[in-house]
Short mmCIF file of C-alpha atoms in Angstrom, two decimals:
data_model
loop_
_atom_site.label_atom_id
_atom_site.label_comp_id
_atom_site.label_asym_id
_atom_site.label_seq_id
_atom_site.Cartn_x
_atom_site.Cartn_y
_atom_site.Cartn_z
CA MET Y 1 -28.32 -16.46 -51.03
CA ASP Y 2 -32.08 -15.45 -51.89
CA GLU Y 3 -32.97 -11.82 -51.60
CA VAL Y 4 -35.83 -10.43 -49.91
CA GLU Y 5 -38.48 -8.57 -51.82
CA VAL Y 6 -41.09 -6.65 -50.39
CA VAL Y 7 -44.29 -7.22 -52.41
CA VAL Y 8 -46.43 -5.00 -50.11
CA ALA Y 9 -46.02 -3.62 -46.68
CA HIS Y 10 -48.58 -0.86 -44.89
CA ALA Y 11 -49.41 -0.57 -41.03
CA GLU Y 12 -51.60 -3.31 -40.91
CA ARG Y 13 -49.38 -6.32 -42.73
CA ALA Y 14 -46.75 -7.02 -44.93
CA THR Y 15 -46.00 -9.69 -47.90
CA LEU Y 16 -42.33 -10.36 -48.44
CA ARG Y 17 -40.92 -13.13 -51.01
CA VAL Y 18 -37.62 -14.86 -50.22
CA GLY Y 19 -36.85 -17.32 -53.08
CA ASP Y 20 -39.90 -19.28 -53.80
CA VAL Y 21 -41.43 -18.77 -50.50
CA PHE Y 22 -44.09 -15.87 -49.72
CA LEU Y 23 -44.14 -14.80 -46.13
CA LYS Y 24 -47.00 -12.53 -44.90
CA VAL Y 25 -46.70 -10.79 -41.58
CA ASP Y 26 -50.08 -9.90 -40.29
CA ALA Y 27 -50.71 -8.53 -36.58
CA ASP Y 28 -54.37 -9.52 -36.53
CA GLN Y 29 -54.57 -13.40 -35.95
CA ALA Y 30 -57.87 -13.49 -37.01
CA ARG Y 31 -57.36 -12.43 -40.58
CA LEU Y 32 -54.57 -15.10 -40.76
CA ASP Y 33 -57.24 -17.58 -39.46
CA VAL Y 34 -59.39 -16.55 -42.32
CA GLU Y 35 -56.71 -16.82 -44.67
CA VAL Y 36 -55.62 -20.71 -44.05
CA GLU Y 37 -59.63 -21.72 -43.39
CA ALA Y 38 -60.65 -20.10 -46.84
CA MET Y 39 -57.73 -21.64 -49.01
CA SER Y 40 -58.66 -25.13 -47.30
CA LEU Y 41 -62.43 -24.63 -48.32
CA ALA Y 42 -62.00 -22.81 -51.77
CA PRO Y 43 -62.19 -25.12 -54.53
CA VAL Y 44 -59.85 -23.24 -56.89
CA PRO Y 45 -56.01 -23.60 -56.77
CA THR Y 46 -54.73 -21.99 -53.81
CA PRO Y 47 -50.81 -21.53 -52.67
CA GLN Y 48 -49.58 -24.54 -50.55
CA VAL Y 49 -49.10 -23.42 -47.03
CA LEU Y 50 -45.51 -24.38 -45.84
CA TRP Y 51 -45.72 -23.46 -42.08
CA ARG Y 52 -47.35 -20.94 -39.80
CA LYS Y 53 -45.86 -19.15 -36.75
CA PRO Y 54 -48.05 -16.14 -35.78
CA PRO Y 55 -47.98 -13.40 -36.91
CA VAL Y 56 -46.17 -15.28 -40.00
CA LEU Y 57 -47.64 -17.57 -42.50
CA ALA Y 58 -45.27 -19.03 -45.36
CA THR Y 59 -46.78 -20.24 -48.36
CA ALA Y 60 -45.21 -21.63 -51.75
CA ALA Y 61 -44.81 -19.17 -54.64
CA LEU Y 62 -47.36 -20.17 -57.43
CA PRO Y 63 -46.27 -20.99 -61.45
CA GLY Y 64 -47.40 -18.74 -64.01
CA THR Y 65 -47.97 -15.05 -63.81
CA THR Y 66 -50.58 -12.63 -62.74
CA LEU Y 67 -53.11 -11.02 -65.87
CA GLY Y 68 -51.33 -7.69 -64.67
CA ARG Y 69 -52.03 -5.12 -62.16
CA LEU Y 70 -53.81 -2.26 -61.22
CA GLY Y 71 -52.42 0.89 -62.97
CA GLY Y 72 -50.24 -1.29 -64.84
CA PRO Y 73 -50.57 -2.95 -68.44
CA ALA Y 74 -53.08 -5.96 -68.58
CA THR Y 75 -51.55 -9.09 -69.98
CA GLY Y 76 -52.58 -12.30 -71.11
CA SER Y 77 -54.96 -14.00 -73.64
CA PRO Y 78 -58.83 -13.78 -74.15
CA ALA Y 79 -58.56 -17.66 -73.08
CA GLY Y 80 -56.54 -16.54 -70.04
CA TRP Y 81 -58.74 -14.01 -68.64
CA ALA Y 82 -61.90 -16.25 -69.57
CA ALA Y 83 -60.04 -19.03 -67.46
CA ALA Y 84 -60.07 -16.43 -64.73
CA GLY Y 85 -63.88 -15.74 -65.00
CA ALA Y 86 -64.45 -19.60 -64.77
CA ALA Y 87 -62.29 -20.20 -61.80
CA ILE Y 88 -64.28 -17.27 -60.09
CA ARG Y 89 -67.78 -18.64 -60.97
CA LYS Y 90 -66.67 -21.94 -59.59
CA LEU Y 91 -65.66 -20.23 -56.19
CA HIS Y 92 -68.93 -18.35 -56.21
CA ASP Y 93 -70.80 -21.69 -56.63
CA ALA Y 94 -69.28 -23.44 -53.90
CA PRO Y 95 -70.52 -24.08 -50.38
CA LEU Y 96 -70.63 -20.94 -48.12
CA PRO Y 97 -67.96 -20.38 -45.63
CA PRO Y 98 -69.49 -20.16 -42.11
CA TRP Y 99 -68.59 -16.36 -41.90
CA PRO Y 100 -69.06 -12.88 -43.60
CA GLY Y 101 -66.47 -11.34 -45.67
CA ARG Y 102 -65.23 -8.00 -47.00
CA ALA Y 103 -67.92 -8.44 -49.97
CA GLY Y 104 -70.50 -9.23 -47.48
CA ARG Y 105 -71.21 -5.87 -45.40
CA GLY Y 106 -74.64 -4.76 -45.28
CA THR Y 107 -76.19 -2.18 -47.52
CA GLU Y 108 -77.40 0.21 -44.96
CA GLU Y 109 -73.79 0.14 -43.27
CA LEU Y 110 -72.18 0.66 -46.60
CA ALA Y 111 -74.21 3.34 -47.48
CA LYS Y 112 -73.53 5.50 -44.39
CA GLU Y 113 -69.95 4.60 -44.74
CA LEU Y 114 -70.06 5.83 -48.34
CA ASP Y 115 -72.16 9.08 -47.49
CA ASP Y 116 -69.70 10.06 -44.74
CA GLU Y 117 -66.70 9.11 -47.00
CA CYS Y 118 -67.80 11.26 -49.58
CA GLY Y 119 -68.30 14.20 -47.48
CA VAL Y 120 -64.80 14.00 -46.49
CA LEU Y 121 -63.55 13.82 -49.66
CA VAL Y 122 -65.16 16.83 -50.87
CA THR Y 123 -64.83 18.78 -47.73
CA ASN Y 124 -61.15 18.36 -47.58
CA GLY Y 125 -60.56 18.85 -51.07
CA VAL Y 126 -59.29 15.53 -51.84
CA LEU Y 127 -61.75 15.21 -55.18
CA PRO Y 128 -63.76 17.58 -57.14
CA ALA Y 129 -67.19 17.44 -55.78
CA ASP Y 130 -68.55 16.65 -59.28
CA LEU Y 131 -66.54 13.55 -59.39
CA VAL Y 132 -67.65 12.47 -56.11
CA THR Y 133 -71.10 13.01 -56.67
CA ARG Y 134 -71.38 11.18 -59.82
CA ASN Y 135 -69.72 8.23 -58.65
CA ARG Y 136 -72.01 8.15 -55.43
CA GLU Y 137 -74.81 7.86 -57.77
CA VAL Y 138 -73.38 5.22 -59.94
CA ALA Y 139 -72.44 3.30 -56.53
CA GLU Y 140 -75.96 3.08 -55.64
CA ALA Y 141 -76.56 0.36 -57.98
CA ALA Y 142 -74.58 -1.88 -55.58
CA LEU Y 143 -76.70 -1.20 -52.52
CA ARG Y 144 -79.28 -3.78 -53.21
CA PRO Y 145 -80.19 -7.31 -51.92
CA TRP Y 146 -77.94 -9.98 -53.08
CA THR Y 147 -77.47 -13.76 -52.76
CA PRO Y 148 -74.67 -14.80 -50.59
CA ALA Y 149 -71.68 -16.45 -52.52
CA PHE Y 150 -68.30 -17.80 -51.37
CA THR Y 151 -66.34 -14.65 -52.03
CA HIS Y 152 -62.50 -13.91 -52.20
CA GLY Y 153 -62.99 -10.12 -50.96
CA ASP Y 154 -59.80 -8.54 -52.56
CA LEU Y 155 -59.76 -10.10 -56.01
CA GLN Y 156 -57.10 -7.91 -57.56
CA ILE Y 157 -55.74 -9.03 -60.80
CA ALA Y 158 -52.42 -9.34 -59.10
CA HIS Y 159 -53.87 -11.79 -56.76
CA VAL Y 160 -54.91 -14.46 -59.69
CA PHE Y 161 -51.96 -16.52 -61.38
CA VAL Y 162 -52.57 -18.07 -64.96
CA ASP Y 163 -50.32 -20.07 -67.06
CA GLY Y 164 -51.89 -20.00 -70.69
CA ASP Y 165 -55.38 -20.42 -70.16
CA GLU Y 166 -55.06 -22.48 -66.92
CA VAL Y 167 -55.48 -20.69 -63.62
CA THR Y 168 -52.53 -21.77 -61.40
CA GLY Y 169 -53.63 -20.09 -58.07
CA ILE Y 170 -55.27 -17.34 -56.35
CA ILE Y 171 -53.33 -15.84 -53.29
CA ASP Y 172 -54.36 -13.27 -50.52
CA TRP Y 173 -57.73 -14.84 -48.73
CA SER Y 174 -57.86 -12.68 -45.73
CA GLU Y 175 -61.01 -10.69 -46.86
CA ALA Y 176 -62.50 -14.18 -47.85
CA GLY Y 177 -66.45 -15.08 -46.72
CA GLN Y 178 -69.60 -14.80 -47.70
CA GLY Y 179 -70.49 -11.96 -50.08
CA ASP Y 180 -71.75 -10.38 -53.21
CA ALA Y 181 -70.40 -12.21 -56.20
CA LEU Y 182 -70.40 -9.18 -58.21
CA TYR Y 183 -67.96 -7.43 -55.74
CA ASP Y 184 -65.46 -9.76 -56.66
CA LEU Y 185 -66.19 -9.54 -60.35
CA ALA Y 186 -65.83 -5.44 -60.15
CA THR Y 187 -62.73 -5.66 -58.10
CA PHE Y 188 -60.85 -8.18 -60.64
CA VAL Y 189 -61.61 -5.82 -63.74
CA LEU Y 190 -61.14 -2.37 -61.75
CA GLY Y 191 -58.90 -0.55 -64.11
CA HIS Y 192 -59.04 -3.08 -66.75
CA GLU Y 193 -63.04 -3.35 -67.64
CA GLU Y 194 -61.92 -3.83 -71.48
CA HIS Y 195 -61.48 -7.57 -70.48
CA LEU Y 196 -64.85 -7.75 -68.70
CA ASP Y 197 -66.62 -9.43 -71.75
CA ASP Y 198 -63.51 -12.32 -71.61
CA VAL Y 199 -64.23 -12.69 -68.02
CA LEU Y 200 -67.90 -12.96 -68.28
CA ALA Y 201 -67.56 -15.50 -71.47
CA GLY Y 202 -65.71 -17.72 -68.83
CA TYR Y 203 -68.02 -16.92 -65.77
CA GLY Y 204 -70.97 -18.30 -68.00
CA ALA Y 205 -73.69 -16.22 -66.25
CA ASP Y 206 -75.57 -13.18 -66.71
CA VAL Y 207 -74.79 -10.40 -64.61
CA ASP Y 208 -75.93 -6.72 -64.03
CA LEU Y 209 -73.09 -4.53 -65.49
CA GLY Y 210 -74.93 -1.57 -63.75
CA VAL Y 211 -74.25 -3.32 -60.47
CA ILE Y 212 -70.33 -4.13 -61.32
CA ARG Y 213 -70.03 -0.39 -62.37
CA GLY Y 214 -71.43 0.70 -58.97
CA TRP Y 215 -69.05 -1.77 -56.84
CA SER Y 216 -66.12 -0.40 -58.83
CA SER Y 217 -67.30 3.47 -57.91
CA LEU Y 218 -67.90 2.40 -54.36
CA ARG Y 219 -64.83 0.57 -53.90
CA SER Y 220 -62.69 3.20 -55.48
CA LEU Y 221 -64.82 6.26 -53.33
CA LEU Y 222 -63.73 4.18 -49.93
CA ALA Y 223 -60.55 3.39 -51.01
CA VAL Y 224 -58.71 6.82 -52.05
CA ARG Y 225 -58.04 8.41 -48.50
CA PRO Y 226 -57.14 4.97 -46.94
CA LEU Y 227 -54.86 4.16 -49.97
CA ILE Y 228 -53.29 7.86 -49.54
CA GLU Y 229 -52.48 7.39 -45.91
CA GLN Y 230 -50.68 3.93 -46.33
CA GLY Y 231 -48.24 5.42 -49.05
CA PHE Y 232 -50.11 4.45 -52.08
CA ASP Y 233 -50.79 6.67 -54.92
CA PRO Y 234 -54.81 6.22 -56.36
CA PHE Y 235 -54.20 9.21 -58.52
CA ALA Y 236 -51.81 7.09 -60.58
CA PRO Y 237 -52.71 6.41 -63.93
CA GLY Y 238 -55.17 3.53 -64.41
CA CYS Y 239 -55.97 3.31 -60.64
CA GLU Y 240 -58.83 4.29 -58.53
CA VAL Y 241 -59.09 7.98 -59.29
CA ASP Y 242 -58.98 7.17 -63.28
CA ALA Y 243 -61.91 4.57 -62.58
CA LEU Y 244 -63.84 7.09 -60.98
CA ARG Y 245 -63.01 9.63 -63.80
CA SER Y 246 -64.31 6.93 -66.23
CA ARG Y 247 -67.78 7.27 -64.82
CA MET Y 248 -68.11 11.02 -65.84
#
């Protein structure tokens, strides 16, 4: 009998693996709707949907392996990272989905959320004031007008599978929608910026590195407290707090 592996679990949702099947349990029906629709529209490899019975979505496992994970070692050849960059560019160039995604929040909304969160991080002693202040300055670069693209919205390296120099699939599309392309790139290389040149070689477009760093700082500042509350450790080596420290 296949064992049940808990891939990720927190208060909002959980993903389990049973043999060659992934089961995503999500009480938010709208997120599952977005996930299924986004996978049907994305011009990149995605998992095969086997069945859906709310609140569960079943998909087939993907061949290949990920390029690593946040807080862990990065793997894969430069060609593999470049292939991921090319797939991301193909997604960003695709026709827009008709809904906003996680990467598409307005700059005014984000600026207020960021200011409020920075205040809480310092007041509650979660992070040192100088670390928060410096990264709030870096994050400012992300708060500018941008051209909407088809974005994944949670493009961690653990969500992209490759086999050699071929992308075999991208998973977890519940945050997808219209958004800033550089948000996806910043998320993908978070904790592994040494591979950014390889990713951009495949992506094939000039990008503003300051904006990528800005999104990295912004995303990390907003993530620290929620991760702690969900039982994760953003202070672990190579994770969000180390990403913030790298800007000092």
